[in-house]
Amino acid sequence: ACSGGVVLAVEEKPFSTLQDLNVAQKLFQIDEHVGAAVAGLMGDARILIDQARIYAQSNRLMYDEPIDIEILGKRVGDIAQVYTQHAGVRPFGASIIFAGIDKTGNRVFLSEPSGAYWGFKAIAIGAGADVVKPILEKDYEGNMSLEDATILALYCLSKAVEGKLEPHKIKIAVVPTETKKFTMLTREEIEKYLKKLNASKRTAE
């Protein structure tokens, strides 16, 4: 999250050369003002994503307003926590980052399999997270533009993934402060950001 909005970025590795990469595996829209990125078991994550969408729409029906990002993170965490209490079931094997803009501002929350949820300015999950977190702690600034935050997200991905970043494997979604609307970037837009990253001083680091 930054003053310009929020950014979600993932790498989606195909398990087959025949796989349709236009179908999102790790990045999802929850409501018009909030999206989610997941890591872990995709089947488990899909169930929680569907429930998050139900919560978001129920909130609009009951209160006639978009759901707060923190409430979304808490409610999904509540579901996960129940599955840690009982014999005969297993915990959900997925962590989810919810990022969006609500009446309290630009927010990012992480829901974990334990049921815990945390608010962050910036966070990474999944493979490579241990590499990315120190970069975010060093380079993140709250007053960044949305473009700078997107380039930083791509830089973090470049340090976390094996080999060179390939545009067709990258999915990025943004929620700009101006519009508060979830938007998936096109491959062409991602390629433009990659060119800006490659032309920046970061490539020399």
C-alpha positions in Angstrom: 0.0 0.0 0.0 1.2 3.5 -0.8 -0.3 7.0 -1.2 -0.9 6.1 -4.9 -3.0 3.0 -4.1 -2.2 -0.7 -3.6 -0.4 -3.2 -5.7 -0.6 -7.1 -5.8 2.0 -8.9 -7.9 2.5 -12.7 -8.3 4.4 -15.1 -10.6 2.3 -18.0 -11.9 4.4 -20.9 -13.1 2.7 -23.1 -15.6 2.8 -26.8 -14.9 2.3 -27.6 -18.6 3.2 -25.9 -21.9 -0.5 -26.3 -22.8 -1.8 -24.5 -19.8 -4.0 -21.4 -20.4 -2.1 -18.6 -18.6 -5.0 -16.2 -18.9 -6.7 -18.0 -16.1 -5.6 -16.6 -12.8 -4.1 -19.1 -10.3 -2.9 -16.8 -7.5 -4.5 -13.4 -8.0 -8.2 -12.7 -7.6 -10.7 -9.9 -7.5 -12.9 -9.9 -4.3 -14.9 -6.8 -4.9 -14.5 -3.7 -7.0 -12.3 -2.1 -4.3 -10.2 -5.1 -3.2 -8.2 -8.0 -4.5 -6.3 -10.9 -3.1 -3.0 -12.8 -3.7 -2.6 -16.3 -2.4 0.2 -18.8 -1.6 -0.1 -22.4 -0.6 -2.7 -25.0 -1.7 -4.7 -23.5 -4.5 -7.7 -25.7 -3.8 -7.9 -24.5 -0.2 -7.3 -20.9 -1.3 -10.2 -21.0 -3.8 -12.7 -21.9 -1.0 -11.5 -19.0 1.1 -11.6 -16.6 -1.9 -15.2 -17.6 -2.6 -16.1 -17.0 1.0 -14.4 -13.6 1.0 -16.5 -12.7 -2.1 -19.7 -13.7 -0.3 -18.7 -11.6 2.7 -18.0 -8.6 0.5 -21.4 -8.8 -1.3 -23.3 -9.5 2.0 -21.7 -6.4 3.5 -23.0 -4.3 0.5 -26.5 -5.8 0.9 -26.6 -5.2 4.7 -24.8 -1.9 5.0 -24.9 -0.5 1.5 -21.1 0.1 1.6 -17.9 -1.7 0.5 -16.5 -4.0 3.1 -13.5 -2.8 5.1 -10.3 -4.7 4.2 -9.6 -5.4 7.9 -13.0 -7.0 8.4 -12.4 -9.2 5.3 -9.1 -10.4 6.6 -10.6 -11.1 10.1 -13.5 -13.0 8.8 -11.4 -15.2 6.5 -9.1 -15.7 9.5 -12.1 -16.8 11.6 -12.9 -19.5 9.1 -9.3 -20.7 9.1 -9.1 -20.7 12.9 -12.2 -23.0 13.3 -10.3 -25.7 11.2 -7.5 -25.7 13.8 -9.8 -26.7 16.7 -11.4 -30.0 15.7 -10.3 -33.6 15.1 -11.2 -35.0 11.7 -10.4 -31.8 9.8 -7.1 -30.2 8.8 -6.2 -26.5 8.6 -6.5 -24.6 5.4 -3.1 -24.7 3.7 -3.1 -21.3 2.3 -2.1 -17.7 3.2 -4.0 -14.8 1.6 -3.0 -11.1 1.2 -6.0 -8.8 0.9 -5.3 -5.4 -0.5 -7.6 -2.6 -1.3 -9.0 0.9 -0.5 -11.8 1.4 2.0 -13.1 4.3 4.1 -10.1 4.0 6.4 -7.5 4.3 3.6 -5.2 2.1 1.5 -4.9 -1.2 3.4 -3.1 -4.5 3.3 -4.0 -7.5 5.5 -2.6 -11.0 5.7 -4.7 -14.0 6.8 -2.8 -17.1 7.8 -3.7 -20.8 8.2 -3.6 -20.4 12.0 -6.5 -17.9 11.8 -4.2 -15.0 12.7 -4.5 -11.8 10.6 -2.1 -8.9 10.4 -2.1 -5.5 8.9 1.0 -4.5 6.9 2.3 -1.6 4.8 3.9 -4.1 2.5 4.3 -7.9 2.7 5.4 -10.9 0.8 4.3 -14.6 1.1 5.2 -17.9 -0.5 8.5 -19.0 -2.0 11.1 -16.2 -1.9 9.4 -14.2 0.8 12.5 -14.3 3.1 14.4 -12.7 0.3 11.8 -10.1 -0.5 10.9 -8.9 3.0 14.4 -7.2 3.7 14.0 -5.4 0.3 10.6 -4.1 1.3 11.9 -3.0 4.7 14.7 -1.1 3.0 13.0 0.4 -0.1 9.3 0.7 0.8 8.0 4.3 1.3 4.5 5.2 2.2 4.4 8.2 -0.1 5.4 6.2 -3.2 3.5 6.7 -6.5 1.5 3.7 -7.8 4.0 3.4 -10.6 7.0 3.3 -8.3 5.3 0.8 -6.1 4.6 -1.4 -9.1 8.2 -1.2 -10.2 9.3 -2.1 -6.6 6.9 -5.1 -6.7 8.5 -6.3 -10.0 12.0 -5.8 -8.5 11.0 -8.0 -5.6 9.7 -10.7 -7.9 12.9 -10.6 -9.9 14.8 -11.4 -6.7 12.4 -14.1 -5.6 11.9 -16.1 -8.8 14.4 -18.4 -10.5 15.7 -17.0 -13.8 14.5 -14.0 -15.7 11.1 -12.4 -15.2 8.8 -13.4 -18.1 5.8 -11.1 -18.7 3.4 -14.0 -19.5 4.1 -15.5 -16.1 3.5 -12.3 -14.1 0.1 -11.1 -12.9 -0.3 -7.6 -11.4 -3.4 -5.9 -10.0 -3.7 -2.4 -8.7 -6.3 -0.4 -6.9 -5.5 3.3 -7.6 -6.3 5.9 -4.9 -8.0 8.1 -7.6 -10.5 5.4 -8.7 -10.6 2.9 -5.9 -11.3 0.3 -8.6 -9.5 -3.1 -8.9 -7.7 -3.3 -12.2 -5.7 -6.2 -13.7 -2.7 -4.9 -15.7 -2.5 -6.2 -19.3 0.6 -8.0 -20.5 1.6 -4.9 -22.5 1.4 -2.8 -19.4 3.5 -5.3 -17.4 6.1 -5.3 -20.2 6.3 -1.4 -20.0 6.9 -1.6 -16.3 9.6 -4.3 -16.8 11.4 -2.0 -19.3 11.3 0.8 -16.7 12.7 -1.6 -14.1 15.5 -2.7 -16.4 16.3 0.9 -17.2 16.4 1.9 -13.5 19.4 1.8 -11.2 18.0 -1.3 -9.5 19.3 -3.5 -12.3 22.8 -2.6 -11.2 22.3 -3.7 -7.6 
